[in-house]
Coordinates of N, CA, C and O in Angstrom, one line a residue:
X1026 N 83.8 97.0 51.0 CA 83.7 96.6 52.4 C 82.7 96.9 53.1 O 82.2 96.1 53.9
X1027 N 83.0 98.0 53.6 CA 82.0 98.9 54.7 C 80.6 98.2 54.4 O 79.5 97.5 55.2
X1028 N 80.0 98.9 53.0 CA 78.7 98.3 52.7 C 78.1 96.4 52.9 O 76.9 96.4 53.3
X1029 N 79.5 96.2 52.6 CA 79.0 94.8 52.4 C 78.9 93.9 53.7 O 78.1 93.5 54.4
X1030 N 79.9 95.0 54.8 CA 79.9 93.9 56.7 C 78.4 94.6 56.9 O 77.5 94.4 57.8
X1031 N 78.3 96.3 56.5 CA 76.7 96.7 56.7 C 75.9 96.3 56.5 O 74.5 95.9 57.3
X1032 N 75.7 95.5 55.7 CA 74.8 94.8 55.2 C 74.3 93.4 55.8 O 73.1 92.7 56.2
X1033 N 75.7 92.9 56.2 CA 75.9 91.5 56.9 C 75.1 91.7 58.4 O 74.6 91.1 59.5
X1034 N 75.3 92.8 59.0 CA 75.2 93.3 60.1 C 73.4 93.6 60.6 O 73.0 93.0 61.2
X1035 N 72.7 94.3 59.1 CA 71.7 94.1 59.1 C 70.7 92.6 59.3 O 69.5 93.2 58.6
X1036 N 71.7 91.9 58.8 CA 71.1 90.9 58.5 C 70.7 90.3 57.0 O 69.7 89.8 57.1
X1037 N 71.6 91.5 56.3 CA 70.9 91.3 55.0 C 72.3 90.1 53.7 O 73.3 90.0 54.4
X1038 N 71.7 89.7 53.1 CA 73.1 88.9 52.3 C 73.8 89.8 51.5 O 72.6 91.0 51.1
X1039 N 75.4 89.9 51.6 CA 75.8 91.0 50.5 C 75.6 90.7 48.9 O 75.0 89.6 48.6
X1040 N 75.4 92.0 48.5 CA 74.7 91.1 46.6 C 75.9 90.5 46.2 O 76.8 90.7 46.4
X1041 N 75.8 90.3 44.7 CA 76.7 89.6 43.9 C 78.1 90.7 43.8 O 79.3 90.8 43.3
X1042 N 77.3 91.6 43.4 CA 77.9 92.9 43.0 C 79.1 93.6 44.3 O 80.2 93.5 43.8
X1043 N 78.9 93.4 45.2 CA 79.9 93.5 46.5 C 80.9 92.7 46.9 O 81.7 93.6 46.8
X1044 N 80.3 91.5 46.8 CA 81.5 90.2 46.5 C 82.4 90.4 45.5 O 83.7 90.2 45.3
X1045 N 81.6 90.9 44.2 CA 83.1 91.1 43.0 C 83.7 91.8 43.1 O 85.1 91.8 42.7
X1046 N 83.2 93.4 43.8 CA 84.2 94.0 43.7 C 85.2 94.0 45.0 O 86.9 93.9 44.7
X1047 N 85.0 92.9 46.4 CA 86.0 92.6 47.3 C 86.7 91.7 46.7 O 88.0 91.6 46.4
X1048 N 86.2 90.8 46.1 CA 87.1 89.7 45.0 C 88.0 90.6 44.2 O 89.2 89.7 44.3
X1049 N 87.9 91.2 43.2 CA 88.5 91.9 42.3 C 89.7 92.3 43.2 O 91.3 92.2 42.6
X1050 N 88.9 93.7 44.2 CA 90.6 93.8 44.6 C 91.3 93.1 45.3 O 92.7 93.2 45.6
X1051 N 90.3 91.8 46.1 CA 92.1 91.2 46.5 C 92.7 90.2 45.9 O 93.9 89.6 46.4
X1052 N 92.4 90.0 44.7 CA 92.9 89.5 43.7 C 94.4 90.2 43.1 O 95.2 89.6 42.4
X1053 N 94.3 91.3 43.1 CA 95.4 92.6 42.9 C 96.3 91.6 44.0 O 97.0 91.4 44.8
X1054 N 97.7 92.2 43.1 CA 98.9 92.0 43.5 C 99.3 92.8 44.6 O 99.0 93.6 44.1
X1055 N 100.2 92.3 45.5 CA 100.6 93.0 46.6 C 102.1 94.0 46.0 O 102.4 93.2 45.0
X1056 N 102.5 95.0 47.0 CA 103.6 95.2 46.2 C 104.9 94.1 46.0 O 104.6 93.0 47.3
X1057 N 105.8 94.4 45.7 CA 107.0 93.6 45.3 C 107.9 93.2 46.5 O 108.0 94.6 46.9
X1058 N 108.1 92.7 47.3 CA 109.5 92.4 48.7 C 110.4 92.1 48.0 O 110.6 90.8 47.4
X1059 N 111.4 92.1 48.5 CA 112.9 91.6 48.2 C 113.8 91.7 49.4 O 113.6 92.5 50.2
X1060 N 115.0 91.0 49.5 CA 116.1 91.5 50.3 C 117.3 92.1 49.8 O 117.4 91.5 48.4
X1061 N 118.0 92.5 50.2 CA 119.3 93.1 49.8 C 120.1 93.0 50.8 O 120.0 93.5 52.1
X1062 N 121.5 93.7 50.5 CA 122.6 93.6 51.8 C 122.4 95.3 51.3 O 122.7 95.8 50.9
X1063 N 123.1 95.9 52.6 CA 123.5 97.2 52.7 C 124.8 97.1 52.7 O 125.7 96.3 52.5
X1064 N 125.7 98.7 52.9 CA 126.5 98.7 52.8 C 127.6 97.9 53.5 O 128.5 97.8 53.5
X1065 N 126.9 97.4 55.1 CA 127.6 96.8 56.0 C 127.5 95.3 55.7 O 127.8 94.3 57.1
X1066 N 126.8 95.2 54.8 CA 126.5 93.4 54.4 C 125.4 93.0 55.4 O 125.5 91.6 55.1
X1067 N 124.6 93.6 55.9 CA 123.5 92.9 57.0 C 122.4 93.1 55.8 O 122.2 93.9 54.8
X1068 N 121.5 92.2 56.2 CA 120.4 91.7 54.9 C 119.4 93.1 55.5 O 119.2 93.1 56.7
X1069 N 118.3 93.4 54.5 CA 117.3 93.9 54.7 C 116.5 94.3 53.8 O 117.0 93.7 52.8
X1070 N 115.0 94.1 54.1 CA 113.8 94.1 53.6 C 113.3 95.6 52.9 O 113.7 96.6 53.2
X1071 N 113.1 95.2 51.5 CA 112.7 96.2 50.6 C 111.3 95.8 50.3 O 111.1 94.8 49.8
X1072 N 110.8 96.8 49.5 CA 109.6 97.1 49.3 C 109.3 98.1 48.2 O 109.5 99.1 47.9
X1073 N 108.8 97.6 46.8 CA 108.0 98.4 46.1 C 107.3 99.8 46.8 O 106.8 99.6 48.0
X1074 N 107.1 101.0 46.1 CA 106.6 102.0 46.9 C 105.0 101.3 46.9 O 104.5 101.3 45.8
X1075 N 104.7 101.6 47.9 CA 103.5 101.6 48.2 C 101.9 102.6 47.7 O 102.4 103.9 48.4
X1076 N 101.5 102.2 46.8 CA 100.2 102.9 46.2 C 98.9 103.1 46.8 O 98.8 102.0 47.5
X1077 N 98.1 103.8 46.6 CA 96.9 103.6 47.3 C 96.2 102.5 46.5 O 95.3 101.8 47.2
X1078 N 96.4 101.8 45.8 CA 95.6 100.7 44.8 C 96.1 99.4 45.8 O 95.1 98.5 46.1
X1079 N 97.7 99.5 45.9 CA 97.8 98.7 46.9 C 97.5 98.4 48.5 O 97.2 97.3 49.1
X1080 N 97.1 99.3 48.7 CA 96.4 100.0 50.0 C 94.5 99.3 50.3 O 94.9 98.3 50.9
X1081 N 94.7 99.8 49.1 CA 92.9 99.0 48.7 C 93.0 97.4 48.6 O 92.2 96.7 49.3
X1082 N 94.3 96.8 47.8 CA 93.8 95.3 47.6 C 94.3 94.6 49.0 O 93.9 93.6 49.1
X1083 N 95.2 95.4 49.9 CA 95.7 94.5 50.9 C 94.4 94.6 51.7 O 93.6 93.8 53.1
X1084 N 93.7 96.0 52.0 CA 92.4 95.9 52.8 C 91.7 94.7 52.8 O 90.8 94.1 53.4
X1085 N 91.6 94.7 51.2 CA 90.2 93.7 50.6 C 90.4 92.4 50.9 O 89.9 91.6 51.2
X1086 N 91.7 92.3 50.7 CA 92.3 90.8 51.4 C 92.3 90.8 52.9 O 91.6 89.4 53.1
X1087 N 92.7 91.4 53.5 CA 92.1 91.6 54.9 C 90.3 91.3 55.1 O 90.1 90.6 55.9
X1088 N 89.8 91.4 54.1 CA 88.5 91.7 54.6 C 87.9 90.3 54.2 O 86.8 89.5 54.7
X1089 N 88.5 89.7 53.1 CA 88.1 88.3 52.8 C 88.1 87.4 54.2 O 87.5 86.7 54.6
X1090 N 89.7 87.9 54.5 CA 89.7 86.9 56.0 C 88.8 87.3 56.6 O 88.3 86.0 57.6
X1091 N 88.7 88.1 57.1 CA 87.3 88.7 58.4 C 86.3 88.0 57.5 O 85.8 87.3 58.6
X1092 N 85.6 88.4 57.1 CA 84.3 88.1 56.4 C 83.8 86.5 56.1 O 83.2 85.9 56.4
X1093 N 85.2 86.0 55.7 CA 84.9 84.5 55.3 C 85.8 83.6 57.0 O 85.4 82.3 56.5
X1094 N 85.8 84.2 57.7 CA 87.0 83.7 58.7 C 85.7 83.2 60.0 O 84.5 83.9 60.0
X1095 N 86.5 82.6 61.1 CA 85.6 82.1 62.2 C 85.1 83.5 63.4 O 84.3 83.5 64.1
X1096 N 85.6 84.3 63.0 CA 85.4 86.1 63.9 C 84.3 86.6 63.0 O 84.1 87.8 63.3
X1097 N 83.7 86.6 61.7 CA 83.2 87.0 61.2 C 81.5 87.4 62.0 O 81.1 88.6 61.9
X1098 N 81.2 86.8 62.9 CA 79.8 87.3 64.0 C 80.3 88.2 64.8 O 79.4 88.3 65.6
X1099 N 81.7 88.5 65.1 CA 81.9 89.4 66.0 C 82.3 90.9 65.5 O 82.4 92.0 66.3
X1100 N 81.4 90.9 64.3 CA 82.1 92.3 63.9 C 80.7 93.2 64.4 O 79.8 92.8 64.1
X1101 N 80.9 94.4 64.6 CA 79.8 95.5 65.5 C 80.1 96.1 64.8 O 80.9 96.8 64.1
X1102 N 79.1 97.4 65.1 CA 78.9 98.7 64.9 C 78.9 99.2 66.2 O 77.7 99.1 66.9
X1103 N 79.3 100.5 66.1 CA 79.5 101.1 67.6 C 78.1 101.8 67.8 O 76.9 101.8 66.7
X1104 N 78.0 101.4 69.2 CA 76.1 102.0 69.5 C 75.5 103.1 69.8 O 74.8 103.8 69.9
X1105 N 76.8 104.5 69.6 CA 76.9 105.7 69.5 C 76.3 105.9 68.5 O 76.6 105.5 67.5
X1106 N 75.0 107.0 68.6 CA 74.1 107.6 68.3 C 74.9 108.2 66.6 O 74.7 108.7 65.6
X1107 N 75.8 109.1 66.9 CA 76.9 109.8 66.3 C 78.0 109.4 65.6 O 79.2 109.9 65.3
X1108 N 78.2 107.8 65.8 CA 79.7 107.1 65.1 C 78.8 105.4 64.5 O 78.2 105.2 64.8
X1109 N 79.7 105.9 63.8 CA 79.1 104.5 62.5 C 80.6 104.0 62.6 O 80.6 103.1 61.2
X1110 N 81.6 103.5 63.3 CA 82.5 102.7 63.1 C 82.4 101.3 63.5 O 81.1 101.0 64.3
X1111 N 82.8 100.8 62.6 CA 82.8 99.0 62.6 C 84.1 98.6 63.4 O 84.9 99.3 63.3
X1112 N 83.6 97.8 64.4 CA 84.9 97.0 65.3 C 84.6 95.5 65.3 O 83.9 95.0 64.8
X1113 N 86.0 94.9 65.8 CA 86.0 93.5 65.4 C 85.7 93.4 67.6 O 86.6 93.8 68.1
X1114 N 85.0 92.9 68.0 CA 84.6 92.4 69.0 C 85.5 91.3 69.6 O 84.9 90.1 69.2
X1115 N 86.7 91.7 70.3 CA 87.5 90.7 70.9 C 87.3 90.0 72.5 O 87.8 89.0 72.9
X1116 N 86.0 90.8 72.9 CA 85.7 90.7 74.6 C 85.3 89.1 74.8 O 85.0 88.3 73.9
X1117 N 86.0 88.7 75.9 CA 85.4 87.1 76.1 C 83.8 86.9 76.4 O 83.5 86.4 75.6
X1118 N 83.1 88.3 76.7 CA 81.5 87.9 76.4 C 81.5 88.0 75.3 O 80.0 88.0 74.5
X1119 N 81.7 88.8 74.4 CA 81.1 89.0 73.2 C 80.0 90.2 73.1 O 79.0 89.9 72.4
X1120 N 79.9 91.2 74.2 CA 79.0 91.7 74.1 C 79.8 93.3 74.2 O 79.1 94.7 75.0
X1121 N 80.6 93.9 73.6 CA 81.3 94.8 73.3 C 80.3 96.2 72.8 O 79.6 95.7 71.6
X1122 N 80.0 97.4 73.2 CA 79.1 97.8 72.5 C 79.3 99.2 71.7 O 79.1 99.8 70.8
X1123 N 80.8 99.2 72.0 CA 80.9 100.9 71.6 C 82.6 100.8 70.9 O 83.3 99.5 71.4
X1124 N 83.2 101.4 69.9 CA 84.2 101.2 69.1 C 85.2 101.6 70.1 O 86.4 100.3 70.2
X1125 N 85.3 102.4 71.2 CA 86.1 102.5 72.0 C 85.8 103.4 73.4 O 84.8 104.2 73.6
X1126 N 85.7 102.5 74.7 CA 86.0 103.0 75.9 C 86.3 103.7 76.0 O 85.4 104.9 76.7
X1127 N 87.2 104.7 75.7 CA 88.2 106.3 75.7 C 87.1 107.3 75.1 O 87.2 108.7 75.4
X1128 N 86.5 106.9 73.8 CA 85.6 108.2 73.3 C 83.9 107.6 73.2 O 83.2 108.2 74.7
X1129 N 83.7 107.1 72.8 CA 82.2 106.8 72.8 C 81.5 106.3 74.2 O 80.3 106.3 74.7
X1130 N 81.9 104.9 74.4 CA 81.7 104.3 75.7 C 81.7 105.2 77.1 O 80.5 105.3 77.9
X1131 N 82.8 106.3 77.1 CA 82.8 107.1 78.2 C 81.8 108.2 77.9 O 81.1 108.2 79.2
X1132 N 81.4 108.5 76.6 CA 80.3 109.6 76.7 C 78.8 108.7 77.2 O 78.0 109.6 77.4
X1133 N 78.6 107.8 76.5 CA 77.4 107.4 76.7 C 77.4 107.0 78.7 O 76.3 107.4 79.0
X1134 N 78.5 106.6 78.9 CA 78.3 105.9 80.4 C 77.8 107.7 81.0 O 77.2 107.5 82.3
X1135 N 78.6 108.4 80.8 CA 78.9 110.1 81.1 C 77.2 110.5 81.1 O 76.5 111.1 81.9
X1136 N 76.6 110.2 80.3 CA 75.3 110.7 79.9 C 74.4 109.9 80.7 O 73.2 110.7 81.3
X1137 N 74.4 108.7 80.5 CA 73.2 107.9 81.6 C 73.7 108.4 82.9 O 72.6 107.9 84.3
X1138 N 74.8 108.5 83.8 CA 75.3 109.1 84.8 C 74.5 110.4 85.5 O 73.8 110.5 86.3
X1139 N 74.3 110.7 84.3 CA 73.8 112.5 84.0 C 72.1 112.2 83.7 O 71.5 113.0 84.8
X1140 N 71.9 111.5 83.6 CA 70.1 111.1 83.4 C 69.9 110.7 85.1 O 68.7 111.1 85.2
X1141 N 70.7 110.3 85.6 CA 70.3 109.1 86.7 C 70.5 110.3 88.0 O 69.7 110.1 88.7
X1142 N 71.2 111.2 87.8 CA 71.5 111.8 88.8 C 70.0 113.1 88.6 O 69.4 113.5 89.7
X1143 N 69.8 113.4 87.4 CA 68.4 114.3 86.9 C 67.2 114.1 87.5 O 67.0 114.6 88.1
X1144 N 67.2 112.6 88.0 CA 66.1 112.0 88.1 C 65.5 112.1 89.4 O 65.2 112.1 90.1
X1145 N 67.0 112.0 90.0 CA 67.0 111.9 91.9 C 66.8 113.0 92.5 O 66.2 113.2 93.7
X1146 N 67.5 114.4 91.7 CA 67.4 115.7 92.3 C 65.6 116.4 92.2 O 65.4 115.7 91.3
X1147 N 65.1 116.7 93.4 CA 64.1 117.5 93.0 C 63.9 118.4 92.7 O 64.4 119.2 91.8

Protein backbone atom coordinates (compact mmCIF):
# COMPACT_ATOMS: atom_id res chain seq x y z
CA UNK A 1 0.00 0.00 0.00
CA UNK A 2 2.78 2.42 0.94
CA UNK A 3 4.60 1.80 -2.35
CA UNK A 4 1.42 2.39 -4.35
CA UNK A 5 0.73 5.67 -2.54
CA UNK A 6 4.37 6.78 -2.80
CA UNK A 7 4.35 6.18 -6.56
CA UNK A 8 1.13 8.13 -6.90
CA UNK A 9 2.58 11.05 -4.91
CA UNK A 10 5.63 11.03 -7.21
CA UNK A 11 3.32 11.45 -10.19
CA UNK A 12 3.73 7.87 -11.36
CA UNK A 13 1.05 5.33 -12.09
CA UNK A 14 0.97 2.38 -9.68
CA UNK A 15 2.03 -0.82 -11.43
CA UNK A 16 -0.37 -3.68 -12.05
CA UNK A 17 1.51 -5.76 -9.49
CA UNK A 18 0.89 -3.13 -6.80
CA UNK A 19 -2.82 -3.05 -7.55
CA UNK A 20 -3.02 -6.85 -7.69
CA UNK A 21 -1.54 -7.14 -4.19
CA UNK A 22 -3.95 -4.57 -2.75
CA UNK A 23 -6.92 -6.13 -4.52
CA UNK A 24 -5.96 -9.64 -3.40
CA UNK A 25 -5.77 -8.62 0.25
CA UNK A 26 -8.89 -6.43 0.05
CA UNK A 27 -10.86 -9.40 -1.27
CA UNK A 28 -10.11 -11.60 1.71
CA UNK A 29 -12.91 -12.07 4.22
CA UNK A 30 -13.05 -9.95 7.37
CA UNK A 31 -13.29 -11.63 10.78
CA UNK A 32 -16.72 -13.12 11.42
CA UNK A 33 -18.97 -11.09 13.77
CA UNK A 34 -22.18 -12.11 15.56
CA UNK A 35 -24.55 -11.19 18.39
CA UNK A 36 -25.10 -13.25 21.51
CA UNK A 37 -26.76 -12.83 24.87
CA UNK A 38 -24.71 -12.67 28.03
CA UNK A 39 -25.77 -14.25 31.36
CA UNK A 40 -27.97 -11.22 32.10
CA UNK A 41 -29.81 -11.50 28.78
CA UNK A 42 -28.17 -8.39 27.28
CA UNK A 43 -26.98 -8.48 23.69
CA UNK A 44 -23.29 -8.12 22.99
CA UNK A 45 -21.26 -8.32 19.83
CA UNK A 46 -18.57 -10.93 19.36
CA UNK A 47 -15.87 -11.40 16.75
CA UNK A 48 -13.46 -14.11 15.80
CA UNK A 49 -9.95 -13.57 17.09
CA UNK A 50 -8.24 -10.95 14.95
CA UNK A 51 -5.24 -12.24 13.06
CA UNK A 52 -2.46 -10.38 11.30
CA UNK A 53 -3.96 -11.43 7.97
CA UNK A 54 -7.34 -9.95 8.94
CA UNK A 55 -5.66 -6.67 9.89
CA UNK A 56 -3.81 -6.51 6.55
CA UNK A 57 -7.08 -7.24 4.73
CA UNK A 58 -8.81 -4.39 6.61
CA UNK A 59 -5.92 -2.08 5.74
CA UNK A 60 -6.15 -3.07 2.07
CA UNK A 61 -9.92 -2.39 2.03
CA UNK A 62 -9.29 1.05 3.54
CA UNK A 63 -6.62 1.67 0.87
CA UNK A 64 -9.12 0.78 -1.87
CA UNK A 65 -11.62 3.28 -0.42
CA UNK A 66 -8.99 6.00 0.01
CA UNK A 67 -7.10 5.61 -3.28
CA UNK A 68 -10.28 5.28 -5.31
CA UNK A 69 -12.25 7.93 -3.45
CA UNK A 70 -12.58 11.71 -3.51
CA UNK A 71 -9.82 12.28 -0.93
CA UNK A 72 -7.09 10.53 -2.92
CA UNK A 73 -5.64 13.89 -3.96
CA UNK A 74 -5.25 14.87 -0.31
CA UNK A 75 -2.71 12.17 0.57
CA UNK A 76 0.59 13.80 1.54
CA UNK A 77 4.02 12.78 2.75
CA UNK A 78 5.49 14.68 5.69
CA UNK A 79 7.95 17.36 4.51
CA UNK A 80 10.35 16.76 7.40
CA UNK A 81 13.65 15.43 6.05
CA UNK A 82 13.79 12.62 8.62
CA UNK A 83 10.13 11.54 8.36
CA UNK A 84 8.32 9.45 5.74
CA UNK A 85 4.88 9.35 7.35
CA UNK A 86 1.92 9.57 4.99
CA UNK A 87 -1.17 11.45 6.13
CA UNK A 88 -4.51 12.62 4.82
CA UNK A 89 -4.62 16.41 4.58
CA UNK A 90 -8.05 17.37 5.87
CA UNK A 91 -7.18 21.03 6.40
CA UNK A 92 -9.53 23.53 4.79
CA UNK A 93 -6.85 25.03 2.55
CA UNK A 94 -5.30 21.65 1.70
CA UNK A 95 -1.75 22.86 2.37
CA UNK A 96 -0.76 20.89 5.44
CA UNK A 97 2.97 20.10 5.35
CA UNK A 98 3.78 17.91 8.34
CA UNK A 99 2.39 14.69 9.75
CA UNK A 100 2.01 16.35 13.14
CA UNK A 101 2.43 19.88 14.44
CA UNK A 102 3.42 18.41 17.80
CA UNK A 103 6.43 16.64 16.32
CA UNK A 104 7.71 17.41 12.82
CA UNK A 105 5.94 20.74 12.43
CA UNK A 106 7.22 22.06 15.76
CA UNK A 107 10.80 20.99 14.95
CA UNK A 108 10.66 22.64 11.51
CA UNK A 109 9.24 25.88 12.87
CA UNK A 110 11.80 25.98 15.70
CA UNK A 111 14.65 25.40 13.21
CA UNK A 112 13.38 28.23 10.99
CA UNK A 113 13.07 30.51 14.03
CA UNK A 114 16.63 29.73 15.14
CA UNK A 115 17.94 30.33 11.62
CA UNK A 116 16.25 33.76 11.51
CA UNK A 117 17.63 34.64 14.94
CA UNK A 118 21.16 33.62 13.90
CA UNK A 119 21.00 35.98 10.89
CA UNK A 120 19.97 38.94 13.06
CA UNK A 121 22.81 38.52 15.58
CA UNK A 122 26.15 40.18 14.71
